[in-house]
PDB file of C-alpha atoms in Angstrom:
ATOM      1  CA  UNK K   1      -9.214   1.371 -14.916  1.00 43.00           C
ATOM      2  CA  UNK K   2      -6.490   1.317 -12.283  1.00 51.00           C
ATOM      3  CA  UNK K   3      -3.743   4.296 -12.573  1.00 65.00           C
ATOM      4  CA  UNK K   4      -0.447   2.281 -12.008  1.00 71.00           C
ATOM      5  CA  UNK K   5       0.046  -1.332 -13.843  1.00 83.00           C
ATOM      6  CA  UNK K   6       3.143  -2.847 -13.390  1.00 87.00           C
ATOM      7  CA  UNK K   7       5.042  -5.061 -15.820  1.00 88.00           C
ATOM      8  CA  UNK K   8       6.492  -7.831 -15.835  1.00 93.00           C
ATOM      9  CA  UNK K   9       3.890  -9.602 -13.724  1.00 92.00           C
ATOM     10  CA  UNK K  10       6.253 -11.645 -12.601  1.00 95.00           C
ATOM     11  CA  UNK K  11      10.231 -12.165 -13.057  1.00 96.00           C
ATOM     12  CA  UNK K  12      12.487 -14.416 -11.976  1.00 97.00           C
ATOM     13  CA  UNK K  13      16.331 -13.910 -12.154  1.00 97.00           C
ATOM     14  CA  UNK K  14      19.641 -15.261 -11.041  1.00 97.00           C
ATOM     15  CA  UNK K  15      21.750 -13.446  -7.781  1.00 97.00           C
ATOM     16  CA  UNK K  16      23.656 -10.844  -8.787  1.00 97.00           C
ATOM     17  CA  UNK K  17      21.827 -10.309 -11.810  1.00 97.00           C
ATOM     18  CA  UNK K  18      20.029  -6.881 -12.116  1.00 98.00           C
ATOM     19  CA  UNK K  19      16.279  -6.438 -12.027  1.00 97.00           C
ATOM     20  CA  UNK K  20      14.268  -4.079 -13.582  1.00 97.00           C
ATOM     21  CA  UNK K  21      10.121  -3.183 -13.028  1.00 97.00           C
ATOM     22  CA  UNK K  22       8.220  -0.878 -15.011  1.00 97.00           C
ATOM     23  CA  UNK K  23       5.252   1.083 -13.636  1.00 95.00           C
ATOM     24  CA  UNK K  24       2.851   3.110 -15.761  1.00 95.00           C
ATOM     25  CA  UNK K  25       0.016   5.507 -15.256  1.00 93.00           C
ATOM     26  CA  UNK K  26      -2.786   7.126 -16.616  1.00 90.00           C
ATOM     27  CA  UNK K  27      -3.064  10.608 -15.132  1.00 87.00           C
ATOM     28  CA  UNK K  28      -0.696  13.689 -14.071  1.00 88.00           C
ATOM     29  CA  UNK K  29       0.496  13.228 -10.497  1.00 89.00           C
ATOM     30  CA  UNK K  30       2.679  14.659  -7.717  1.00 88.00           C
ATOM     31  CA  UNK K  31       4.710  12.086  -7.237  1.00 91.00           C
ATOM     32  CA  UNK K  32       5.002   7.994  -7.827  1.00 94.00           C
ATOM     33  CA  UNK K  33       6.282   6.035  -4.646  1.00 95.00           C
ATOM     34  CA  UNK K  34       7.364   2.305  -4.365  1.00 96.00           C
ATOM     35  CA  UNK K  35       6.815  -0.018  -2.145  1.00 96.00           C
ATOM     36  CA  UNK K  36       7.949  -3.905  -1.676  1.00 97.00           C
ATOM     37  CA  UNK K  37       6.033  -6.454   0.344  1.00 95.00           C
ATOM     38  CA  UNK K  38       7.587  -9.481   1.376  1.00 93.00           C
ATOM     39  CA  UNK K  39       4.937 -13.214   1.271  1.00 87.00           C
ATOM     40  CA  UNK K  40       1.877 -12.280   3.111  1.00 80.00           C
ATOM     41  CA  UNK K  41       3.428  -8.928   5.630  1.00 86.00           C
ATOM     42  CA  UNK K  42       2.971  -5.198   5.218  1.00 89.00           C
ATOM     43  CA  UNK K  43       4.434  -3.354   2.587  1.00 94.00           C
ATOM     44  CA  UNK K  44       7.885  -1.249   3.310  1.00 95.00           C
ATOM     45  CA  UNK K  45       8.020   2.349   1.704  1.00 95.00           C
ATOM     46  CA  UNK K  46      11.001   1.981  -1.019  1.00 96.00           C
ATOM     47  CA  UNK K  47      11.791   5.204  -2.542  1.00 96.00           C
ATOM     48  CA  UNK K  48       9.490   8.382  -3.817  1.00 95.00           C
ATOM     49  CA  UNK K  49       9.845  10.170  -6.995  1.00 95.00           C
ATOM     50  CA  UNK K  50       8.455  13.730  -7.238  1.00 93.00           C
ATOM     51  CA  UNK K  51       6.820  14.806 -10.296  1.00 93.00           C
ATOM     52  CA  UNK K  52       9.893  17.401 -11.521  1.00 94.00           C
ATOM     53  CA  UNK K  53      12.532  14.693 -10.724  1.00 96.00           C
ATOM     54  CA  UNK K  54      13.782  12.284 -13.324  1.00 97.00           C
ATOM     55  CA  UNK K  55      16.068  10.182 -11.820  1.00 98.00           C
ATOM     56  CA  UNK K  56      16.370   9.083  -7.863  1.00 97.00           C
ATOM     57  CA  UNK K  57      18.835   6.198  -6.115  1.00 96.00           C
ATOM     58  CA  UNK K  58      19.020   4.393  -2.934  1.00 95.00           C
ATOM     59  CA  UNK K  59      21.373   2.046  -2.419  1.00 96.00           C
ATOM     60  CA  UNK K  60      20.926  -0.462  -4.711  1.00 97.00           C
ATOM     61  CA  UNK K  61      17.818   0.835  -6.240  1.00 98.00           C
ATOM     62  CA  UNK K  62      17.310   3.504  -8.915  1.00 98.00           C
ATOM     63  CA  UNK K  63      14.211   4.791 -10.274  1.00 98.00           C
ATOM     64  CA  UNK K  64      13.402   6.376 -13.208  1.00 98.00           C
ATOM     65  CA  UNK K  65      10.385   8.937 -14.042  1.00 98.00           C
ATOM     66  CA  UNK K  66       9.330   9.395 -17.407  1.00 97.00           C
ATOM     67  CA  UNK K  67       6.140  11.655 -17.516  1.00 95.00           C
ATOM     68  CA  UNK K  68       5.810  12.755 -20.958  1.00 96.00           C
ATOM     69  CA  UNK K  69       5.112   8.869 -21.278  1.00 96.00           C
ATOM     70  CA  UNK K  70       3.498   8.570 -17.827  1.00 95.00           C
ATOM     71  CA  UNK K  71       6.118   5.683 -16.848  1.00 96.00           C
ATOM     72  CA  UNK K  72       8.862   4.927 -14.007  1.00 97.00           C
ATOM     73  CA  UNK K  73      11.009   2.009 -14.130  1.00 98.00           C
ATOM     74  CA  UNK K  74      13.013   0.773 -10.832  1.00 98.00           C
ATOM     75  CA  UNK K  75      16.137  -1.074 -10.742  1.00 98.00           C
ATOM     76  CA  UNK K  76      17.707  -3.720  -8.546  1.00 98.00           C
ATOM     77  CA  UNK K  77      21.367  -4.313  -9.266  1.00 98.00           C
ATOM     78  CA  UNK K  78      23.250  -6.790  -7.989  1.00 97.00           C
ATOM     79  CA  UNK K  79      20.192  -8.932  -6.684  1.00 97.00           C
ATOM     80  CA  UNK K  80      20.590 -10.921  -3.766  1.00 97.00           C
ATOM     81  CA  UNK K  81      18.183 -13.988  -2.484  1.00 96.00           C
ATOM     82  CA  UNK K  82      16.662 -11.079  -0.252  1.00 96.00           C
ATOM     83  CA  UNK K  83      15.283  -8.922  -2.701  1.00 97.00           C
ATOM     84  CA  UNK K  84      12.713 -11.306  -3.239  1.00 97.00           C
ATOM     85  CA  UNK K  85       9.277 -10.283  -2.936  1.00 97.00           C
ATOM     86  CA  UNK K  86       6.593  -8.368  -4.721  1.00 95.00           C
ATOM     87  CA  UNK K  87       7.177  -4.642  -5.728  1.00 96.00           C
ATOM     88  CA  UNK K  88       4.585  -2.187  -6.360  1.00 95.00           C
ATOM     89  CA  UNK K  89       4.415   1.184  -7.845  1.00 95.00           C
ATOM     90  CA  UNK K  90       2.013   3.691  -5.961  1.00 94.00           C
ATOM     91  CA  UNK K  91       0.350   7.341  -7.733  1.00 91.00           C
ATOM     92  CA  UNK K  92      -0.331   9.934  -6.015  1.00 86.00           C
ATOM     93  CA  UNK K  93      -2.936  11.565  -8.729  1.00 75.00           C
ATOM     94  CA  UNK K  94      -2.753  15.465  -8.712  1.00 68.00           C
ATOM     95  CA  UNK K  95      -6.866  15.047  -9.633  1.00 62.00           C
ATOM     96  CA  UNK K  96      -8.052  11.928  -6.867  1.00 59.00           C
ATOM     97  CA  UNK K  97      -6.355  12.622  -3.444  1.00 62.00           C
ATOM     98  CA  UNK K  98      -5.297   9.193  -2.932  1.00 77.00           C
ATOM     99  CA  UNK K  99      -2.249   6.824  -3.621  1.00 85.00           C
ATOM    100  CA  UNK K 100      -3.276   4.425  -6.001  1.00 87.00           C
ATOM    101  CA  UNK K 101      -1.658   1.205  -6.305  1.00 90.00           C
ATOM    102  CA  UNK K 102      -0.827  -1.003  -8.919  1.00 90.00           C
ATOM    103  CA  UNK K 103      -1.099  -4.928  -9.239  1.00 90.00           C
ATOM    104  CA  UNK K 104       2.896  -5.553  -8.572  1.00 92.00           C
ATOM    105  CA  UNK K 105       5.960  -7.459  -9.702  1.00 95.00           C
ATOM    106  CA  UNK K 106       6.479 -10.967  -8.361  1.00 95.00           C
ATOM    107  CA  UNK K 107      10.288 -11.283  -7.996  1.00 97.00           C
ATOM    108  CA  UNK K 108      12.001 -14.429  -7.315  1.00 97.00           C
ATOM    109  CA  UNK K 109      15.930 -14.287  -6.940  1.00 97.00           C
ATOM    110  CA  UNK K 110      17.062 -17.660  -7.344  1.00 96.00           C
ATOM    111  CA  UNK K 111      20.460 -18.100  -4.996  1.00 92.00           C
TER     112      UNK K 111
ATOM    113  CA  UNK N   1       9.552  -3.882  12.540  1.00 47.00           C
ATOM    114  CA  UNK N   2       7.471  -0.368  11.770  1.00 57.00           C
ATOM    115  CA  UNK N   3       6.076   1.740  13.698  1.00 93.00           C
ATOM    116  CA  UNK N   4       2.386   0.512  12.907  1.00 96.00           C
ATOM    117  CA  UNK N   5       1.191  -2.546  14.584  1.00 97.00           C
ATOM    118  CA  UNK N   6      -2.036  -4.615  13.980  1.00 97.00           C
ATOM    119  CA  UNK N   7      -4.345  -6.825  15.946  1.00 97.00           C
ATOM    120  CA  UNK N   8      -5.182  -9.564  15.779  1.00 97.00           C
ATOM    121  CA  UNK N   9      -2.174 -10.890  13.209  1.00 96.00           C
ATOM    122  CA  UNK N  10      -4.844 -13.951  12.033  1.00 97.00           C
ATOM    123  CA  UNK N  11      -8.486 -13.835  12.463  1.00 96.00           C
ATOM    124  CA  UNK N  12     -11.383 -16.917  11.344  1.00 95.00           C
ATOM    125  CA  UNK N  13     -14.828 -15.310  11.436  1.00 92.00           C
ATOM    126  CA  UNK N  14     -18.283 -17.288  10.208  1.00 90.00           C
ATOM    127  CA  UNK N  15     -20.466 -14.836   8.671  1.00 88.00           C
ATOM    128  CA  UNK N  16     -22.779 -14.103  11.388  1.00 88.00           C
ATOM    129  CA  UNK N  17     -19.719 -12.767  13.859  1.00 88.00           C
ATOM    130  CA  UNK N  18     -18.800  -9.335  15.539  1.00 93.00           C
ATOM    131  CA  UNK N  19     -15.437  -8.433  15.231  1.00 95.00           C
ATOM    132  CA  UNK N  20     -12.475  -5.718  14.802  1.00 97.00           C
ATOM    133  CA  UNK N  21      -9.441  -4.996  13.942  1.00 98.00           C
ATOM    134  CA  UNK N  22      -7.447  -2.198  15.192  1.00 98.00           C
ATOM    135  CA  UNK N  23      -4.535  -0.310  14.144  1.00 98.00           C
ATOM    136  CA  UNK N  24      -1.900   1.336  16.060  1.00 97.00           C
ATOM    137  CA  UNK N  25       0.438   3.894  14.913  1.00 96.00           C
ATOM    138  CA  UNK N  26       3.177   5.569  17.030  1.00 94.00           C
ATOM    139  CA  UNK N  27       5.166   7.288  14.421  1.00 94.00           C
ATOM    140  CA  UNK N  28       3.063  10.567  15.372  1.00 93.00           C
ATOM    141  CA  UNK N  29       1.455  11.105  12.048  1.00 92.00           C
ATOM    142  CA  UNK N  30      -2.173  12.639  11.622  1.00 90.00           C
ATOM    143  CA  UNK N  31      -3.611   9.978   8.317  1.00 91.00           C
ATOM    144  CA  UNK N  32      -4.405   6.720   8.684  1.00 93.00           C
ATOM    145  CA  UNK N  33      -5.836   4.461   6.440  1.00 93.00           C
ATOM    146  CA  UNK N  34      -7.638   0.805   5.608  1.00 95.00           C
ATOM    147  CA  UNK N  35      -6.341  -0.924   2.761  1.00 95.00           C
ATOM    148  CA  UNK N  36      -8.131  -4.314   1.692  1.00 95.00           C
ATOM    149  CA  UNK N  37      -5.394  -6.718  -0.390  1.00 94.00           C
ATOM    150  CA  UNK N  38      -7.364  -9.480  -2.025  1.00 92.00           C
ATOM    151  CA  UNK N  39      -5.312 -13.030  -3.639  1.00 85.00           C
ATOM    152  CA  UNK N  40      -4.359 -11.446  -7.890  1.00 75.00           C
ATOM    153  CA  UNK N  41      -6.010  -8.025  -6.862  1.00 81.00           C
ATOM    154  CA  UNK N  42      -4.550  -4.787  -6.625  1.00 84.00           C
ATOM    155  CA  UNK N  43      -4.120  -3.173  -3.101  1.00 90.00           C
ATOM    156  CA  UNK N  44      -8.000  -1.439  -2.569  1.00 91.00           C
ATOM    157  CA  UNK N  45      -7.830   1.889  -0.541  1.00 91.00           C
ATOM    158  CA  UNK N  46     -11.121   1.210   1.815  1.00 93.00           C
ATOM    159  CA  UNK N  47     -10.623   4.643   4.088  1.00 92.00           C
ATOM    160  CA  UNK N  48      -8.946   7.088   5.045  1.00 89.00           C
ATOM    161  CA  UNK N  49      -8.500   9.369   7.867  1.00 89.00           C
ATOM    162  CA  UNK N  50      -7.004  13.028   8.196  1.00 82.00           C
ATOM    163  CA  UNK N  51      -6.719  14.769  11.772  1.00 74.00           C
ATOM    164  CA  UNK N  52      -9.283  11.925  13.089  1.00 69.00           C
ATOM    165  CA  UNK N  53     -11.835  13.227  10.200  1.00 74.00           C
ATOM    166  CA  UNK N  54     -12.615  10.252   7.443  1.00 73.00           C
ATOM    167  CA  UNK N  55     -11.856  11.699   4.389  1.00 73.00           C
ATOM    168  CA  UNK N  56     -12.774   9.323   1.826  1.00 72.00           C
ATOM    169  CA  UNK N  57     -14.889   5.991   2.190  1.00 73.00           C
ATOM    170  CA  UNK N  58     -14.160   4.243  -0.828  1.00 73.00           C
ATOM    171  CA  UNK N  59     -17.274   2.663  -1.906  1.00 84.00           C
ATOM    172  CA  UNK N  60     -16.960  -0.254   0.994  1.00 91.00           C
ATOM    173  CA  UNK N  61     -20.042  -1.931   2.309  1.00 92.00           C
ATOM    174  CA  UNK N  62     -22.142  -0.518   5.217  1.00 92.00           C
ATOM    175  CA  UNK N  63     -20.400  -4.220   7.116  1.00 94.00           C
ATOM    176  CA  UNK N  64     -17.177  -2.547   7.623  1.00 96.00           C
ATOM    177  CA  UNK N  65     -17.435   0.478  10.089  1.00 94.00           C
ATOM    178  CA  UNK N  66     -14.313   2.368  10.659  1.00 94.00           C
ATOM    179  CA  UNK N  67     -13.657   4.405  13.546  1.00 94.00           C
ATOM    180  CA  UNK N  68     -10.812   6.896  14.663  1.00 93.00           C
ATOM    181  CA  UNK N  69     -11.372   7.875  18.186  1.00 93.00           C
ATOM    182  CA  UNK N  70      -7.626   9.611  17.902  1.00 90.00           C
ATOM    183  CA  UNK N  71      -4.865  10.385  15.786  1.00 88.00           C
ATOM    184  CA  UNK N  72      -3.360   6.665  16.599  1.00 94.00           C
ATOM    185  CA  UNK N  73      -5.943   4.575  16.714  1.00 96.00           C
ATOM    186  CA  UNK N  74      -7.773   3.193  13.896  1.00 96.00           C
ATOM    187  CA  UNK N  75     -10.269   0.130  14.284  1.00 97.00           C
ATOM    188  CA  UNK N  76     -12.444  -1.606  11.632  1.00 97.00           C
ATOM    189  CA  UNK N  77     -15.642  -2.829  12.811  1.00 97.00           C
ATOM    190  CA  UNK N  78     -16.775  -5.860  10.948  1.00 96.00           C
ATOM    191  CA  UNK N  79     -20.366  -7.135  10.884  1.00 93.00           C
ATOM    192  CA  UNK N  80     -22.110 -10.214   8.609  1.00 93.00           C
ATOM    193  CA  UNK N  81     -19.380 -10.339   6.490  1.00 93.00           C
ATOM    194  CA  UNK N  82     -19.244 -12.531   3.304  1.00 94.00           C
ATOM    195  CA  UNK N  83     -16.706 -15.142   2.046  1.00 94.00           C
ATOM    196  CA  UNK N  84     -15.411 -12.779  -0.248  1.00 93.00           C
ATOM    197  CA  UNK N  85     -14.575 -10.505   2.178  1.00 95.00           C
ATOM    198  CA  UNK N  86     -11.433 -12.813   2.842  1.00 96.00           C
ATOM    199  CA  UNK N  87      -8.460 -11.091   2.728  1.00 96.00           C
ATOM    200  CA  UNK N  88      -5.285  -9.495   3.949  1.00 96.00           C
ATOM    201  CA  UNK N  89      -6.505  -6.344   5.769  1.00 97.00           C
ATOM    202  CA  UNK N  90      -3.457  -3.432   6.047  1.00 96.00           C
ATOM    203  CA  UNK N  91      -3.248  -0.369   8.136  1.00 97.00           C
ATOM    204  CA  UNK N  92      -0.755   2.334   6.986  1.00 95.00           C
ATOM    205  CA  UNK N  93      -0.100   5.789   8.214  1.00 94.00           C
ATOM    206  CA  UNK N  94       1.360   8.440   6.914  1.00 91.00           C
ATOM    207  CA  UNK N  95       2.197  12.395   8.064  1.00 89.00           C
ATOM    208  CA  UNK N  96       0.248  15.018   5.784  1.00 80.00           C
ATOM    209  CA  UNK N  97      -0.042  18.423   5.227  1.00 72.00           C
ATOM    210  CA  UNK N  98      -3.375  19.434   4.481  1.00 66.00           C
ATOM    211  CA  UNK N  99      -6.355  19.384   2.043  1.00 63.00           C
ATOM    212  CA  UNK N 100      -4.561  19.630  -1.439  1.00 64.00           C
ATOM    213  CA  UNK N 101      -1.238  18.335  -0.629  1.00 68.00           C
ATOM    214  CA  UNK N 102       0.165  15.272  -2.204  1.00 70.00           C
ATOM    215  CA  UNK N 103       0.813  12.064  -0.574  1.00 72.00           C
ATOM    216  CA  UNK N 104       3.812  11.386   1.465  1.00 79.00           C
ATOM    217  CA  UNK N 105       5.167   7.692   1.765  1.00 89.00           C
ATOM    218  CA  UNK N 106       2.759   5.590   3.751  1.00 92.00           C
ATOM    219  CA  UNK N 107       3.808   2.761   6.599  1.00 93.00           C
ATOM    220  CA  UNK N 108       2.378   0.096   6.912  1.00 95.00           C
ATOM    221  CA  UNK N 109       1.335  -2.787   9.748  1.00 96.00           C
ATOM    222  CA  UNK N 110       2.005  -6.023   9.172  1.00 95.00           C
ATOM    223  CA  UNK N 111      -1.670  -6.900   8.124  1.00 96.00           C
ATOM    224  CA  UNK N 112      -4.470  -8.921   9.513  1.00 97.00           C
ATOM    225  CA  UNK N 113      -5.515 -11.962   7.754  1.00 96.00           C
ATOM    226  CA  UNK N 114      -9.212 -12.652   7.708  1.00 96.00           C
ATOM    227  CA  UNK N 115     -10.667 -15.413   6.748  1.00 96.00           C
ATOM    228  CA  UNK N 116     -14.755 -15.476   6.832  1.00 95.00           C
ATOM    229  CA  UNK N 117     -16.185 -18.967   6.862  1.00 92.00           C
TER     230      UNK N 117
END
């Protein structure tokens, strides 16, 4: 089975509301990255989360890293129509050697 | 956009074709990779390369052939390929620091989108 699974699937909010993914995972890792992809393009490199951090921001993003329950979280505040897109959440397994990635959000800020 | 480009953006290929895709990078990193992102799948790592050397061939059929002939360049040969084998096909690269050491953030191309008839 895969290492990260996202949740919700899918979520669609208002602008200016705030948005929130969850990510979790299976094994220990170095670090949990993620990544949004706009309809169809390449994915764009968000924000990485080492294993001994808890708690990293960027802008309008903060993540979260949980690993005695093997979970981040990420956080959009203040959504605009811009943010949407799909978001994924991306392991980099200590045991592996690869960044595994999971299924993604669906995000749809309605204007 | 990034520092990774792909060609061609949009390819249509029947099943008996010759093609590739390639992959440029110019963000002087030494890993490059092929990622395979299929409609309600998860993105598949397909292979990656460290200093030019492939490092990891994820179980992909013998009718994808990657090659590396330097640290940014990456092209996937494609040969009799199947229906199912349409998809959105990414490059990414990203700068590493040897056997053991975890993954830095990846970039990506913009994709190429295959369709095999």
């Amino acid at each position: 089975s895969q290492q990260g699974e996202e949740d919700p699937q899918a979520l669609s909010i208002q602008e200016g509301e705030n948005a929130t993914m969850n990510c979790s995972y299976k094994t220990s890792i170095n670090n949990l990255q993620w990544y949004r992809q706009n309809s169809g393009r390449g994915l764009v490199h968000l924000i990485l989360i080492r294993s001994n951090e808890r708690e990293k921001h960027s802008g309008r993003l903060r993540v979260t890293l949980d690993t005695s329950k093997k979970s981040s979280s990420l956080l959009i505040t203040a959504s605009r129509a811009a943010d949407t897109a799909s978001y994924f959440c991306a392991t980099d397994a200590r045991q592996g050697g690869k960044l595994i990635f999971g299924q993604g959000t669906e995000l749809s800020v309605k204007p | 956009e990034t520092g990774v480009t792909q060609t061609p953006r949009h390819l249509v290929m029947g099943m008996t074709n010759k093609k590739s895709l390639k992959c440029e990078q110019h963000l002087g990193h030494n890993a490059m990779y092929w990622y395979k992102q299929s409609a309600k799948k998860p993105l598949e790592l397909m292979f990656v390369y460290n200093f030019k050397e492939q490092t990891e061939n994820n179980s992909v059929p013998s009718r994808f052939s990657p090659e590396c002939p330097n640290s940014s360049h990456l092209f996937l040969h494609l040969h009799t390929l199947q229906p199912e084998d349409s998809a959105l096909y990414l490059c990414a690269s990203s700068q590493n620091f040897g056997p053991g050491s975890s993954y830095n953030e990846q970039f990506f191309g913009p994709g190429t989108r295959l369709t095999v008839l």
